[in-house]
GROMACS .gro file of C-alpha atoms in nm:
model
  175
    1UNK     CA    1  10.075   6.968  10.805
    2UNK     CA    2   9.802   7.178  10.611
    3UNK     CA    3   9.759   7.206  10.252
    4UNK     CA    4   9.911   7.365  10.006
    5UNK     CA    5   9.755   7.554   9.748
    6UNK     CA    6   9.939   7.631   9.363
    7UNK     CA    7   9.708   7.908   9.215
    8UNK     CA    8   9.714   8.161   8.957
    9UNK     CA    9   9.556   8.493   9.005
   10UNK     CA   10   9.434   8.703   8.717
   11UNK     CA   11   9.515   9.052   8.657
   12UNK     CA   12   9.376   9.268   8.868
   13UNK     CA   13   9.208   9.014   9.085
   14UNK     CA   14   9.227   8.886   9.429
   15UNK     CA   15   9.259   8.514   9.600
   16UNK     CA   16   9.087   8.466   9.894
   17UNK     CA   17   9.112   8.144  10.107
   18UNK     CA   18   9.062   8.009  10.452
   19UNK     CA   19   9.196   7.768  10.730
   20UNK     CA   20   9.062   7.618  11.050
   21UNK     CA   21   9.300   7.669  11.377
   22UNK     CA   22   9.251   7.525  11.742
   23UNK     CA   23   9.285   7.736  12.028
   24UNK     CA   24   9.698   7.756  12.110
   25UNK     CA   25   9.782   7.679  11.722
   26UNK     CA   26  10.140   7.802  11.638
   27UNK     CA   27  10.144   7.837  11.258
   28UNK     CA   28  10.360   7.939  10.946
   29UNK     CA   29  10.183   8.038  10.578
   30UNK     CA   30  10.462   8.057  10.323
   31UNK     CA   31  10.417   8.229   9.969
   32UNK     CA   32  10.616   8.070   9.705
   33UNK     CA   33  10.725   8.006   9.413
   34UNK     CA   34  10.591   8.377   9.277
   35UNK     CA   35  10.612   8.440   8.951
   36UNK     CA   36  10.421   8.769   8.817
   37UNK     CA   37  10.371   8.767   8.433
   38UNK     CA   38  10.411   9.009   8.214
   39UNK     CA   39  10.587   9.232   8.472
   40UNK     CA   40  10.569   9.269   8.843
   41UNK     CA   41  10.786   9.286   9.189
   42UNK     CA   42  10.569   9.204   9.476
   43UNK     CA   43  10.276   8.995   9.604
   44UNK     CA   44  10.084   9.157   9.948
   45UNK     CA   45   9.971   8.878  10.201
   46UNK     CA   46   9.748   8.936  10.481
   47UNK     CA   47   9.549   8.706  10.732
   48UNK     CA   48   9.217   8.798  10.899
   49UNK     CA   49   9.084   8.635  11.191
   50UNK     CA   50   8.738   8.547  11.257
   51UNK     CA   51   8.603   8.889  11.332
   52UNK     CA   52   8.800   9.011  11.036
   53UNK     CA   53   9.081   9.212  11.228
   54UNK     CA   54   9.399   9.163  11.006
   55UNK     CA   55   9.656   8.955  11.250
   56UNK     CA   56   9.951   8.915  10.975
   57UNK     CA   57  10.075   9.114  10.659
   58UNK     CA   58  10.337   9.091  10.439
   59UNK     CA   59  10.344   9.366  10.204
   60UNK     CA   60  10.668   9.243  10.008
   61UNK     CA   61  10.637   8.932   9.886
   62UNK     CA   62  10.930   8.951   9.651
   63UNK     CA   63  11.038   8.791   9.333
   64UNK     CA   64  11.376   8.880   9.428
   65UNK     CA   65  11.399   8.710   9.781
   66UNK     CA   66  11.509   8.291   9.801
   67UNK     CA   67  11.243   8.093   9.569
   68UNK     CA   68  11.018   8.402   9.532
   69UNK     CA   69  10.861   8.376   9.869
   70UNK     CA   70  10.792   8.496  10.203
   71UNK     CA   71  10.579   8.407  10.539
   72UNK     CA   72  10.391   8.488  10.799
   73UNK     CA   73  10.424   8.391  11.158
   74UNK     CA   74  10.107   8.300  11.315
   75UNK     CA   75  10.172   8.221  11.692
   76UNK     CA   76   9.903   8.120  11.937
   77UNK     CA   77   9.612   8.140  11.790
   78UNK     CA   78   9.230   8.165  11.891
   79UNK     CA   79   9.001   7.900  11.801
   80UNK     CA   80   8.819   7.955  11.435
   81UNK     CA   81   8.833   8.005  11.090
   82UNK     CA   82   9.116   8.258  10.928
   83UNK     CA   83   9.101   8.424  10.628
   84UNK     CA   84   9.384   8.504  10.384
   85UNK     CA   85   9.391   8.724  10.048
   86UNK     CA   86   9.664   8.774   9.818
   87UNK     CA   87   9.687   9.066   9.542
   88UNK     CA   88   9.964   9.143   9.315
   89UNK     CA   89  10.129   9.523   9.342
   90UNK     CA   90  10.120   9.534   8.958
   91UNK     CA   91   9.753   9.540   8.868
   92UNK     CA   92   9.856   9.429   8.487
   93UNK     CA   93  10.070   9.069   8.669
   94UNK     CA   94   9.914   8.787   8.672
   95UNK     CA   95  10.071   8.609   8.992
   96UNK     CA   96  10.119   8.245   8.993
   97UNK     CA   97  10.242   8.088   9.345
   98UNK     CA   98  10.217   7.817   9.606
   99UNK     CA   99  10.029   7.864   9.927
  100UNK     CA  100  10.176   7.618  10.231
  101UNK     CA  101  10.034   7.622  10.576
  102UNK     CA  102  10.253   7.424  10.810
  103UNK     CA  103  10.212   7.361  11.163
  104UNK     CA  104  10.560   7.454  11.386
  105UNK     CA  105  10.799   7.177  11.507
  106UNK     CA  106  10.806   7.162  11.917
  107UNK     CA  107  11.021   7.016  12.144
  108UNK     CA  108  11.272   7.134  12.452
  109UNK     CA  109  11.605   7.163  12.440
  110UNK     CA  110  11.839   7.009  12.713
  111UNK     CA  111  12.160   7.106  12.845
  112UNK     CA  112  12.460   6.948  12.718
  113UNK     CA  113  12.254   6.720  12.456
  114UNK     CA  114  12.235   6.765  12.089
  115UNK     CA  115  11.954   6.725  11.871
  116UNK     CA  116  11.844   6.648  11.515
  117UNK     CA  117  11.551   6.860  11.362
  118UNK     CA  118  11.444   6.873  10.991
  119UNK     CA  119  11.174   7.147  10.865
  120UNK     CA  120  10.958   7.148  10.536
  121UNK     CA  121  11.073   7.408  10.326
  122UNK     CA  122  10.875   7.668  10.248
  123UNK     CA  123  10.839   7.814  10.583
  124UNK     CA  124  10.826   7.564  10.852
  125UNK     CA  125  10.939   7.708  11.223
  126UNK     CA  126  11.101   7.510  11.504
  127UNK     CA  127  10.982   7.618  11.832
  128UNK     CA  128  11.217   7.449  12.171
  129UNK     CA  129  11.152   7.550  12.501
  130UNK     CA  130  11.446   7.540  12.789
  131UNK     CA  131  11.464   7.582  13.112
  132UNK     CA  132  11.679   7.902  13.276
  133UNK     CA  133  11.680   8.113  13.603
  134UNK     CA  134  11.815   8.477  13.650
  135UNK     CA  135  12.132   8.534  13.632
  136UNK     CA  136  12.186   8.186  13.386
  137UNK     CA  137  12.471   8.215  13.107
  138UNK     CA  138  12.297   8.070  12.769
  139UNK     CA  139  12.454   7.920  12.500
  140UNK     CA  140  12.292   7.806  12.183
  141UNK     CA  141  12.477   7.636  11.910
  142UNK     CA  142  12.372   7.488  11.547
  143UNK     CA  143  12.605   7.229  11.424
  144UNK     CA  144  12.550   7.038  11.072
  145UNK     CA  145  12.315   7.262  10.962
  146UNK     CA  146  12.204   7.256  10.573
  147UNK     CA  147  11.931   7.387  10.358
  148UNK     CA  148  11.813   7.305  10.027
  149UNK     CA  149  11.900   7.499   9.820
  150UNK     CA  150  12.209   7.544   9.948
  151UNK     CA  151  12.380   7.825  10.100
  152UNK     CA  152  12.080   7.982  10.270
  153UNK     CA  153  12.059   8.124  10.596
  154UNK     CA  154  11.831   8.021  10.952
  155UNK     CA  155  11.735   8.286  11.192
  156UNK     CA  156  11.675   8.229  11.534
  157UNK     CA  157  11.490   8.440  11.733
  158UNK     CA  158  11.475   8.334  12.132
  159UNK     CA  159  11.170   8.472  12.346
  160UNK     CA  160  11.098   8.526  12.734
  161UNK     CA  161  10.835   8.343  12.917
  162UNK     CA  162  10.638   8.652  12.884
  163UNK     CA  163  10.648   8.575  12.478
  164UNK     CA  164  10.862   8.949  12.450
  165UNK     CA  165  11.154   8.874  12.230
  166UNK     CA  166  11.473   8.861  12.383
  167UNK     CA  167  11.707   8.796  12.114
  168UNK     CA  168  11.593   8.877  11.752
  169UNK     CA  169  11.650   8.696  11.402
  170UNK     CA  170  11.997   8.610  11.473
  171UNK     CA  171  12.067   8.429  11.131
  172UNK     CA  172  12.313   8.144  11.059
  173UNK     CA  173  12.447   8.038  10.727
  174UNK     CA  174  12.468   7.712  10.607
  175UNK     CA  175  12.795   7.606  10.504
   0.00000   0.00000   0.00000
């Protein structure tokens, strides 16, 4: 998995930092851990890709949501170096926070056979393929699942071949 960064940003100020992909890369950056002193609600995220077109943005990096973070999806990438920047919404915070880039978990599912995955927390995705024709019935169930800390929630979000989304951020709580 890629680094992670723990940073504090003056007032004011930006972060800037960068990451190497390969051509196909399926990644996850996670902010976390945000704290903004004095005062302060949100953190803005954004990735830039080697011709500096912006590819991923989070705006609302909130001290309010689970463990003061949030992340970015960054699915099939193009071969080269990414940029990312952070800035704090308050321009009198100074942000403090954890930067983690973590490459997805793979696999495919089969019919009628259960499996055992366990992610990185912050922001590690699990990515299964399976095999269905028109017309097929699916069914996909999570059994056993917990999170640390407790009492969170998992979304799963299913996609066509095409990469469209079929089904979007169903979310399941842990018990």
């Amino acid at each position: 998995d890629g680094p992670t960064v723990n940073t504090t940003v003056p007032p004011g100020s930006s972060a800037f930092y960068s990451f190497a992909a390969a051509a196909g890369d399926n990644l996850e950056l996670a902010l976390s851990g945000l704290a903004l002193t004095p005062t302060g609600y949100y953190d803005d995220v954004a990735v830039y890709d080697s011709t500096g077109k912006q590819i991923a943005a989070n705006l609302s990096c909130g001290i309010g949501n689970p463990g003061g973070s949030c992340r970015l999806t960054l699915s099939n990438l193009v071969a080269g170096t990414y940029a990312v920047t952070t800035h704090s919404e308050t321009a009198a915070s100074t942000a403090s926070y954890q930067l983690t880039l973590t490459r997805d978990v793979t696999g495919t599912l089969t019919s009628g056979e259960a499996q055992t995955f366990n992610l990185t927390w912050p922001g590690q995705s699990l990515r299964l393929n399976f095999t269905g024709n028109a017309g097929d019935t699916v069914a996909i169930g999570l059994s056993h699942l917990t999170t640390t800390p407790a009492g969170k929630s998992v979304a799963i979000t299913v996609t066509r071949p095409d990469g469209t989304t079929w089904v979007n951020g169903t979310e399941f709580s842990a018990d």
